[in-house]
Amino acid sequence: MENLVHIGNWCSPFNYTILWALELNSIKYTQIQEGITNKSSLLFQEHDQNHRNQVYMIHNGKVVHESLIILEYLEEKWPHLNPLLPKYSYERAMARFWANFAHHKLFFIFN
């Protein structure tokens, strides 16, 4: 049985991109909301306690950081579910470009 825990800050748009992807694909997970100053004890148990990222996922005991990387991880781990990226290479590249653009522009607003 797989164990998937999503940990994120309720006010982070990056948090919601992961939640939407999980819900879109009906992937079972446990949600833990945390604040900027109160990191989850799950992260402190085995991983870098000083990591500034506010969105991360623990899958079968392994931590995946950064919302865009988590989205790619979900797409690769469960390829048979609703695709998060277009089928063709060029369209995939454009989707990644715009996701990266939005991610870095929003970073300055929410950091």
Short mmCIF file of C-alpha atoms in Angstrom, two decimals:
data_model
loop_
_atom_site.label_atom_id
_atom_site.label_comp_id
_atom_site.label_asym_id
_atom_site.label_seq_id
_atom_site.Cartn_x
_atom_site.Cartn_y
_atom_site.Cartn_z
CA MET A 1 0.00 0.00 0.00
CA GLU A 2 1.40 3.36 -0.99
CA ASN A 3 1.62 6.16 1.53
CA LEU A 4 1.36 9.68 0.11
CA VAL A 5 1.41 12.78 2.31
CA HIS A 6 1.07 16.26 0.87
CA ILE A 7 2.26 19.07 3.13
CA GLY A 8 1.62 22.69 2.27
CA ASN A 9 0.65 26.14 3.42
CA TRP A 10 -3.07 26.93 3.01
CA CYS A 11 -2.40 30.33 1.42
CA SER A 12 0.16 29.12 -1.13
CA PRO A 13 -0.99 28.90 -4.77
CA PHE A 14 1.74 26.29 -5.26
CA ASN A 15 0.02 24.14 -2.63
CA TYR A 16 -3.22 24.21 -4.61
CA THR A 17 -1.62 23.13 -7.87
CA ILE A 18 -0.60 19.89 -6.17
CA LEU A 19 -3.98 19.43 -4.50
CA TRP A 20 -5.77 19.93 -7.84
CA ALA A 21 -3.54 17.37 -9.56
CA LEU A 22 -4.13 14.83 -6.78
CA GLU A 23 -7.89 15.41 -6.84
CA LEU A 24 -8.08 15.39 -10.65
CA ASN A 25 -6.56 11.92 -10.61
CA SER A 26 -8.33 10.65 -7.47
CA ILE A 27 -4.96 9.81 -5.93
CA LYS A 28 -5.37 8.97 -2.26
CA TYR A 29 -3.28 11.14 0.05
CA THR A 30 -3.12 12.63 3.50
CA GLN A 31 -3.13 16.43 3.65
CA ILE A 32 -1.17 18.31 6.31
CA GLN A 33 -1.48 22.10 6.42
CA GLU A 34 1.45 23.96 7.90
CA GLY A 35 2.39 27.57 8.38
CA ILE A 36 5.53 29.37 7.38
CA THR A 37 7.03 29.07 10.86
CA ASN A 38 5.65 25.71 11.98
CA LYS A 39 7.12 23.03 9.75
CA SER A 40 5.68 19.54 9.99
CA SER A 41 7.45 17.13 12.32
CA LEU A 42 7.43 14.64 9.41
CA LEU A 43 9.99 16.79 7.61
CA PHE A 44 12.10 17.20 10.73
CA GLN A 45 12.31 13.46 11.39
CA GLU A 46 14.43 12.50 8.41
CA HIS A 47 15.08 15.44 6.17
CA ASP A 48 16.56 18.92 5.83
CA GLN A 49 15.05 20.99 8.63
CA ASN A 50 16.15 24.28 7.08
CA HIS A 51 14.48 23.82 3.70
CA ARG A 52 12.50 26.99 2.91
CA ASN A 53 10.03 25.37 0.53
CA GLN A 54 6.45 25.48 1.78
CA VAL A 55 5.14 22.70 -0.48
CA TYR A 56 6.40 19.18 -0.40
CA MET A 57 5.24 15.62 -0.61
CA ILE A 58 6.34 12.46 1.14
CA HIS A 59 5.74 9.30 -0.86
CA ASN A 60 6.62 5.99 0.76
CA GLY A 61 9.06 7.77 3.09
CA LYS A 62 10.82 9.81 0.38
CA VAL A 63 10.46 13.60 0.20
CA VAL A 64 9.84 15.44 -3.08
CA HIS A 65 10.20 19.26 -2.94
CA GLU A 66 8.99 22.05 -5.24
CA SER A 67 5.51 22.10 -6.75
CA LEU A 68 6.58 21.83 -10.41
CA ILE A 69 8.79 18.84 -9.65
CA ILE A 70 6.00 17.23 -7.62
CA LEU A 71 3.65 17.63 -10.62
CA GLU A 72 6.18 15.91 -12.87
CA TYR A 73 6.64 13.17 -10.26
CA LEU A 74 2.87 12.54 -10.14
CA GLU A 75 2.71 12.41 -13.94
CA GLU A 76 5.55 9.86 -14.10
CA LYS A 77 4.39 7.79 -11.13
CA TRP A 78 0.78 7.47 -12.34
CA PRO A 79 1.02 7.81 -16.17
CA HIS A 80 -2.22 5.90 -16.72
CA LEU A 81 -4.30 8.59 -15.01
CA ASN A 82 -5.42 11.98 -16.38
CA PRO A 83 -2.35 13.48 -18.04
CA LEU A 84 -1.19 16.77 -16.59
CA LEU A 85 0.86 17.63 -19.66
CA PRO A 86 -0.05 17.56 -23.37
CA LYS A 87 0.83 14.52 -25.48
CA TYR A 88 3.26 16.09 -27.94
CA SER A 89 6.78 17.33 -27.14
CA TYR A 90 6.38 20.91 -28.33
CA GLU A 91 3.12 21.39 -26.46
CA ARG A 92 4.69 19.81 -23.36
CA ALA A 93 7.61 22.24 -23.63
CA MET A 94 5.23 25.21 -23.91
CA ALA A 95 3.21 24.00 -20.90
CA ARG A 96 6.43 23.66 -18.89
CA PHE A 97 7.56 27.12 -20.03
CA TRP A 98 4.34 28.80 -18.87
CA ALA A 99 4.22 26.82 -15.63
CA ASN A 100 7.81 27.83 -14.90
CA PHE A 101 7.08 31.45 -15.84
CA ALA A 102 4.05 31.63 -13.54
CA HIS A 103 5.89 29.81 -10.77
CA HIS A 104 8.77 32.28 -10.74
CA LYS A 105 6.59 35.38 -11.13
CA LEU A 106 4.25 34.27 -8.34
CA PHE A 107 7.24 33.40 -6.16
CA PHE A 108 8.02 37.08 -5.68
CA ILE A 109 4.45 37.89 -4.73
CA PHE A 110 4.10 35.11 -2.14
CA ASN A 111 7.59 35.05 -0.69
#
